[in-house]
Amino acid sequence: MSISNEEFFKKVVAHCKEYGFVFPSSEIYDGLSAVYDYGSRGIPLKNNLRQYWWQSMTRVHKNIVGIDAAIFMHPRVWKASGHVDGFSDPMIDNKDSKKRYRADQLIEDYIDKQDAKIQKEVEKASMRFGDSFDEKKYRETNPRVLEYQAKIDRAASVLKEGLENDNLKMIKDFIVEQNIVCPISGTCNWTDIRQFNLMYSTQMNATDGGEDALFLRPETAQGIFVNFLNVQKTARMKIPFGIAQTGKAFRNEIVARQFIMRMKEFEQMEMQFFVRPGTEIEWYNQWKESRMKWHLAMGIKPEHYRFHEHDKLAHYANAAVDIEYQFPFGFKELEGIHSRTDFDLSRHQEFSGKKIKYHDPELNESYTPYVIETSIGLDRLFLMTMCENLKDETLDNGETRTVLCVHPSLAPVKAAIMPLVNKDGLPELADEIYKKLHLDFDCFIEEKDSIGKRYRRQDAIGTPFCITVDHESLNDNAVTVRDRDTMEQKRVAIAELHPLISSKVNMNILLSKLD
Ligand code: GAP
């Protein structure tokens, strides 16, 4: 029986909690809105995703190096970057429910609804006309589809114009005119729209405010920009080259939504690639391609991804695209690739009064490099991994299993070692096998319950190999290895376990697809 997208998403969230992937923060105090903790299964999966990204940047590319800048930065950094003046969301309150929403998201949801209506019309027509159905023509001519499409176009243009010209009244008028209601109260009784800055502030010393006021970084990228010359000189990098960084970022997301999709404290993995002015669009296209390759290497279905080119460019960008993933709640941004021109380096030069130029030995010329940025949220990537890979399967014998078909290189546990019974020397042999494997692979000794139940528990967390130690193992020095995906079982000599596991879970399996 298939379940709705909404039910599936609820299942993902419940699964994350039940199997120790992700918990609400401070849960015994009823949690903290949009803040989450990773559990014992979540953290190795998150670490593996981070490692895959990190190695794909710093090992696969000989011209990318890493840094780890502090979360606290000089307050002027955020003035220079434009975050103090411009990093805000347009918020609107419903006077009846007292709930606050992002006005742009209300309109985006409205667009999604019109889009879903078009999709429904197309599906109905396709069933009606069968093989002779010409979808393109139908979309271009059917009056109902055209009506929905016109609504989408108008909503998108109001949003674009309203945001670009800071005309918040125009956006509110559209919300009221289209009777876009609050999902809680069902009314259209809205306040005016106001801009809210998303940065959290604290202070450096005991005194409040003023010069001591600090911001928690809302993106990791600025730590790279301010270190550009330090890294370029000490690592002796020549343009084109990149600097990669992973780390926490903080945003006061007033509207917490969709589990770890939109968090107040989250982790970013960002890479700034510094290039000669005039070559940036070529590099932008290369990074678009290379980042998509990275995603597909994990075995994610290509149709679950799409590029979304930005119509509205940030003031510092001359090209920008999102890689969107089809989450159960629709296609949403997973990663951004931006051609940021020389905006950031120039602004830091201006605000710090320090010269930030690169001397190009080939051109014998100094210039401010242009930058291509790739930026992905680790938590969103984690959510994508769960949504893509969590499956309910019906087996040949009619039983069902829940399995996390995550790529073996990313799986939180690589091998579960299972003594058939807890006596007769089998736990001791299981321990010996554990000792042979655990320094290279995350292993787990599974002792409780029937083997069938133990398999189900390991399937649910995505363990690629289950290794059963039985009485025969004491004589033949071999064990039964069961494969997560095929569920096939075969006898394997204990001495062969290490190469067998390595052949499937080594991170290089993923990385070699990128070369
Ligand atoms: N330096 C560029 C930058 O920060 P962004 O589009 O604001 O760009 C990049 O963020 C990525 O960070 C997003 O594609 C998303 O994956 C992740 N991200 C942004 N805000 C987030 C949030 N509140 N919670 C979780 N992930 C977030």
Coordinates of C-alpha atoms in Angstrom, one line a residue, residues 36-336:
Y36 CA 17.9 19.4 16.7
D37 CA 20.5 17.0 18.1
Y38 CA 22.1 14.1 16.3
G39 CA 22.1 10.7 18.0
S40 CA 24.4 7.7 17.9
R41 CA 23.3 6.6 14.4
G42 CA 22.9 10.1 13.1
I43 CA 26.4 11.3 13.9
P44 CA 28.3 8.7 11.9
L45 CA 26.0 9.2 8.9
K46 CA 26.5 13.0 9.2
N47 CA 30.2 12.6 9.6
N48 CA 30.4 10.3 6.5
L49 CA 28.4 12.8 4.4
R50 CA 30.8 15.6 5.6
Q51 CA 33.8 13.5 4.9
Y52 CA 32.5 12.6 1.4
W53 CA 32.1 16.4 0.7
W54 CA 35.4 17.3 2.3
Q55 CA 37.5 14.7 0.5
S56 CA 35.7 15.4 -2.8
M57 CA 36.9 19.0 -2.4
T58 CA 40.4 18.7 -0.8
R59 CA 41.6 15.3 -2.2
V60 CA 40.0 15.1 -5.6
H61 CA 41.1 18.6 -6.4
K62 CA 44.8 19.4 -6.0
N63 CA 44.0 23.1 -6.1
I64 CA 41.5 23.2 -3.2
V65 CA 42.6 23.5 0.4
G66 CA 40.7 23.6 3.7
I67 CA 40.4 26.0 6.6
D68 CA 38.4 26.2 9.9
A69 CA 37.6 29.8 10.7
A70 CA 36.1 30.8 14.1
I71 CA 32.4 31.3 14.4
F72 CA 32.9 34.7 16.0
M73 CA 34.2 37.2 13.6
H74 CA 34.9 41.0 13.8
P75 CA 31.6 42.8 13.7
R76 CA 32.7 44.9 10.7
V77 CA 32.8 41.7 8.7
W78 CA 29.1 41.6 8.7
K79 CA 28.8 45.3 7.8
A80 CA 31.1 44.7 4.8
S81 CA 29.3 41.5 3.7
G82 CA 26.0 43.3 3.6
H83 CA 24.4 41.1 6.3
V84 CA 23.8 43.9 8.8
D85 CA 21.8 45.9 6.4
G86 CA 20.3 43.3 4.0
F87 CA 20.1 39.9 5.6
S88 CA 16.4 39.8 6.4
D89 CA 13.2 38.0 5.6
P90 CA 9.8 39.7 4.8
M91 CA 7.5 38.6 7.7
I92 CA 3.8 38.9 8.0
D93 CA 1.6 38.0 11.0
N94 CA -1.9 36.6 11.1
K95 CA -3.9 38.7 13.6
D96 CA -6.2 35.8 14.5
S97 CA -3.8 32.9 15.0
K98 CA -1.0 35.2 16.1
K99 CA 1.3 33.1 13.9
R100 CA 4.1 34.6 11.9
Y101 CA 5.0 33.6 8.3
R102 CA 7.5 34.5 5.6
A103 CA 5.5 36.5 3.1
D104 CA 7.6 35.1 0.2
Q105 CA 6.9 31.6 1.4
L106 CA 3.2 32.1 1.5
I107 CA 3.4 33.1 -2.2
E108 CA 5.7 30.2 -3.0
D109 CA 3.2 27.8 -1.4
Y110 CA 0.5 29.4 -3.5
I111 CA 2.6 28.8 -6.6
D112 CA 3.2 25.2 -5.6
K113 CA -0.6 24.7 -5.2
Q114 CA -1.3 26.1 -8.7
D115 CA 1.5 23.9 -10.0
A116 CA -0.1 20.8 -8.3
K117 CA -3.4 21.6 -10.0
I118 CA -1.7 21.7 -13.4
Q119 CA 0.0 18.4 -12.7
K120 CA -3.4 16.9 -11.8
E121 CA -5.0 18.1 -15.0
V122 CA -2.0 16.7 -17.0
E123 CA -2.3 13.3 -15.3
K124 CA -6.0 13.1 -15.9
A125 CA -5.6 14.0 -19.5
S126 CA -2.8 11.5 -19.9
M127 CA -5.0 8.7 -18.6
R128 CA -7.8 9.8 -20.8
F129 CA -5.8 10.0 -24.1
G130 CA -3.3 7.2 -23.4
D131 CA -0.5 6.9 -25.9
S132 CA -1.7 9.6 -28.2
F133 CA -1.4 12.2 -25.4
D134 CA 0.7 15.2 -26.4
E135 CA 1.6 16.8 -23.1
K136 CA 3.4 19.8 -24.5
K137 CA 0.4 20.8 -26.7
Y138 CA -2.0 20.1 -23.9
R139 CA -0.1 22.4 -21.5
E140 CA 0.0 25.1 -24.2
T141 CA -3.7 25.0 -25.1
N142 CA -5.9 23.7 -22.3
P143 CA -7.8 26.6 -20.9
R144 CA -7.7 25.4 -17.3
V145 CA -3.9 24.8 -17.4
L146 CA -3.4 28.2 -19.0
E147 CA -5.4 29.8 -16.2
Y148 CA -3.3 28.2 -13.5
Q149 CA -0.1 29.0 -15.3
A150 CA -1.2 32.7 -15.6
K151 CA -1.7 32.8 -11.8
I152 CA 1.8 31.3 -11.3
D153 CA 3.4 33.9 -13.6
R154 CA 1.6 36.7 -11.9
A155 CA 2.5 35.6 -8.4
A156 CA 6.2 35.1 -9.4
S157 CA 6.3 38.5 -11.0
V158 CA 4.7 40.3 -8.0
L159 CA 7.1 38.5 -5.7
K160 CA 10.1 39.4 -7.8
E161 CA 9.1 43.1 -8.3
G162 CA 8.0 43.5 -4.7
L163 CA 11.3 42.1 -3.3
E164 CA 13.6 43.8 -5.8
N165 CA 12.0 47.2 -5.2
D166 CA 11.4 46.7 -1.5
N167 CA 7.7 47.2 -2.2
L168 CA 6.3 45.1 0.6
K169 CA 2.8 46.6 0.2
M170 CA 2.6 45.2 -3.3
I171 CA 3.2 41.7 -1.9
K172 CA 0.7 42.1 0.9
D173 CA -1.9 43.4 -1.5
F174 CA -1.4 40.3 -3.6
I175 CA -1.8 38.0 -0.6
V176 CA -5.1 39.7 0.3
E177 CA -6.4 39.8 -3.3
Q178 CA -5.8 36.1 -3.8
N179 CA -7.3 35.3 -0.4
I180 CA -4.2 33.5 0.7
V181 CA -5.2 32.4 4.2
C182 CA -3.3 31.4 7.4
P183 CA -3.2 27.6 7.6
I184 CA -4.0 27.8 11.3
S185 CA -6.9 30.3 11.6
G186 CA -8.0 30.0 8.0
T187 CA -8.4 33.8 7.8
C188 CA -6.9 36.5 5.6
N189 CA -6.5 39.0 8.5
W190 CA -2.9 40.0 8.0
T191 CA -0.6 42.6 9.4
D192 CA 1.7 44.7 7.1
I193 CA 4.9 43.0 6.0
R194 CA 8.1 43.9 7.9
Q195 CA 11.7 42.9 7.3
F196 CA 13.4 40.9 10.1
N197 CA 17.2 40.5 10.3
L198 CA 18.1 36.9 10.6
M199 CA 21.4 37.3 12.5
Y200 CA 21.8 36.4 16.2
S201 CA 23.9 38.7 18.3
T202 CA 25.8 38.4 21.5
Q203 CA 28.6 40.4 23.1
M204 CA 32.3 39.8 23.3
N205 CA 32.9 41.2 26.8
A206 CA 30.8 41.8 29.9
T207 CA 29.4 45.1 28.6
D208 CA 26.3 45.0 26.5
G209 CA 26.0 46.3 22.9
G210 CA 28.1 48.9 21.2
E211 CA 31.5 47.9 19.9
D212 CA 31.4 44.6 21.8
A213 CA 28.3 43.4 19.9
L214 CA 29.1 40.2 18.0
F215 CA 27.1 38.2 15.5
L216 CA 26.9 34.4 15.3
R217 CA 27.9 33.9 11.7
P218 CA 25.0 33.4 9.4
E219 CA 27.2 31.7 6.7
T220 CA 30.7 30.2 6.9
A221 CA 31.8 31.9 3.6
Q222 CA 33.0 35.1 5.2
G223 CA 35.7 33.2 7.2
I224 CA 37.1 32.1 3.8
F225 CA 37.0 35.6 2.3
V226 CA 38.8 37.3 5.2
N227 CA 41.5 34.6 5.1
F228 CA 42.0 34.7 1.4
L229 CA 45.5 36.2 1.5
N230 CA 46.6 34.2 4.5
V231 CA 45.7 30.9 2.8
Q232 CA 46.8 31.9 -0.7
K233 CA 50.3 32.9 0.6
T234 CA 50.9 30.1 3.1
A235 CA 49.5 27.3 0.9
R236 CA 51.3 28.9 -2.1
M237 CA 48.2 28.6 -4.2
K238 CA 47.9 30.0 -7.7
I239 CA 44.7 31.1 -9.3
P240 CA 42.4 29.3 -10.0
F241 CA 42.2 27.7 -6.6
G242 CA 39.6 27.0 -3.9
I243 CA 39.2 27.2 -0.1
A244 CA 36.8 24.8 1.5
Q245 CA 35.3 24.9 5.0
T246 CA 32.6 23.1 7.0
G247 CA 31.0 24.5 10.1
K248 CA 28.1 25.8 12.1
A249 CA 26.0 28.8 11.0
F250 CA 23.1 30.4 12.8
R251 CA 20.0 32.1 11.5
N252 CA 17.0 33.3 13.3
E253 CA 14.6 31.5 11.1
I254 CA 11.3 32.8 12.5
V255 CA 9.3 30.2 10.7
A256 CA 10.6 26.8 11.6
R257 CA 9.6 24.3 9.0
Q258 CA 10.0 20.7 7.9
F259 CA 12.2 19.2 10.6
I260 CA 15.9 19.7 9.9
M261 CA 15.2 21.5 6.6
R262 CA 15.2 24.9 8.1
M263 CA 17.1 25.2 11.4
K264 CA 18.3 28.0 13.6
E265 CA 21.6 26.3 14.1
F266 CA 22.9 24.3 11.2
E267 CA 26.0 23.2 9.4
Q268 CA 27.2 24.5 6.0
M269 CA 29.8 23.0 3.7
E270 CA 31.1 25.9 1.5
M271 CA 33.8 26.2 -1.1
Q272 CA 34.9 29.5 -2.6
F273 CA 36.8 29.1 -5.9
F274 CA 38.9 32.1 -6.8
V275 CA 39.3 32.8 -10.5
R276 CA 40.5 35.4 -13.0
P277 CA 37.9 38.1 -13.7
G278 CA 36.2 37.3 -17.0
T279 CA 36.5 33.5 -16.6
E280 CA 33.9 33.2 -13.9
I281 CA 31.0 32.0 -16.0
E282 CA 33.0 29.2 -17.5
W283 CA 34.0 28.1 -13.9
Y284 CA 30.4 28.6 -12.8
N285 CA 29.2 26.1 -15.4
Q286 CA 32.0 23.7 -14.5
W287 CA 31.0 23.8 -10.9
K288 CA 27.4 23.3 -11.7
E289 CA 28.3 20.1 -13.6
S290 CA 30.8 18.9 -11.0
R291 CA 28.4 19.4 -8.1
M292 CA 25.6 17.5 -9.8
K293 CA 28.1 14.6 -10.5
W294 CA 28.9 14.6 -6.8
H295 CA 25.2 14.2 -6.0
L296 CA 24.5 11.5 -8.5
A297 CA 27.5 9.5 -7.4
M298 CA 25.7 8.7 -4.2
G299 CA 23.1 6.8 -6.2
I300 CA 20.3 9.3 -5.9
K301 CA 17.8 9.1 -8.7
P302 CA 18.6 11.8 -11.3
E303 CA 14.9 12.7 -11.7
H304 CA 14.9 13.7 -8.0
Y305 CA 17.2 16.6 -8.8
R306 CA 16.7 19.7 -10.8
F307 CA 18.5 23.0 -11.4
H308 CA 16.7 26.2 -10.6
E309 CA 18.4 29.2 -12.1
H310 CA 17.7 32.4 -10.1
D311 CA 15.6 35.1 -11.9
K312 CA 16.4 37.5 -9.1
L313 CA 20.1 37.8 -8.5
A314 CA 21.6 39.0 -5.2
H315 CA 23.3 42.3 -5.6
Y316 CA 26.8 40.6 -5.5
A317 CA 26.0 37.8 -8.0
N318 CA 26.2 37.7 -11.8
A319 CA 24.8 34.1 -12.0
A320 CA 23.2 31.8 -9.4
V321 CA 21.5 28.4 -9.4
D322 CA 20.1 26.1 -6.8
I323 CA 20.3 22.4 -7.0
E324 CA 16.9 21.3 -5.8
Y325 CA 15.9 17.9 -4.5
Q326 CA 12.4 16.5 -4.6
F327 CA 11.7 16.3 -0.9
P328 CA 8.3 14.8 0.1
F329 CA 7.1 18.4 0.4
G330 CA 8.2 19.3 -3.1
F331 CA 11.3 20.4 -4.9
K332 CA 13.4 22.6 -2.5
E333 CA 16.9 24.1 -2.4
L334 CA 19.6 21.7 -1.3
E335 CA 22.7 23.5 -2.6
G336 CA 23.4 26.9 -4.0

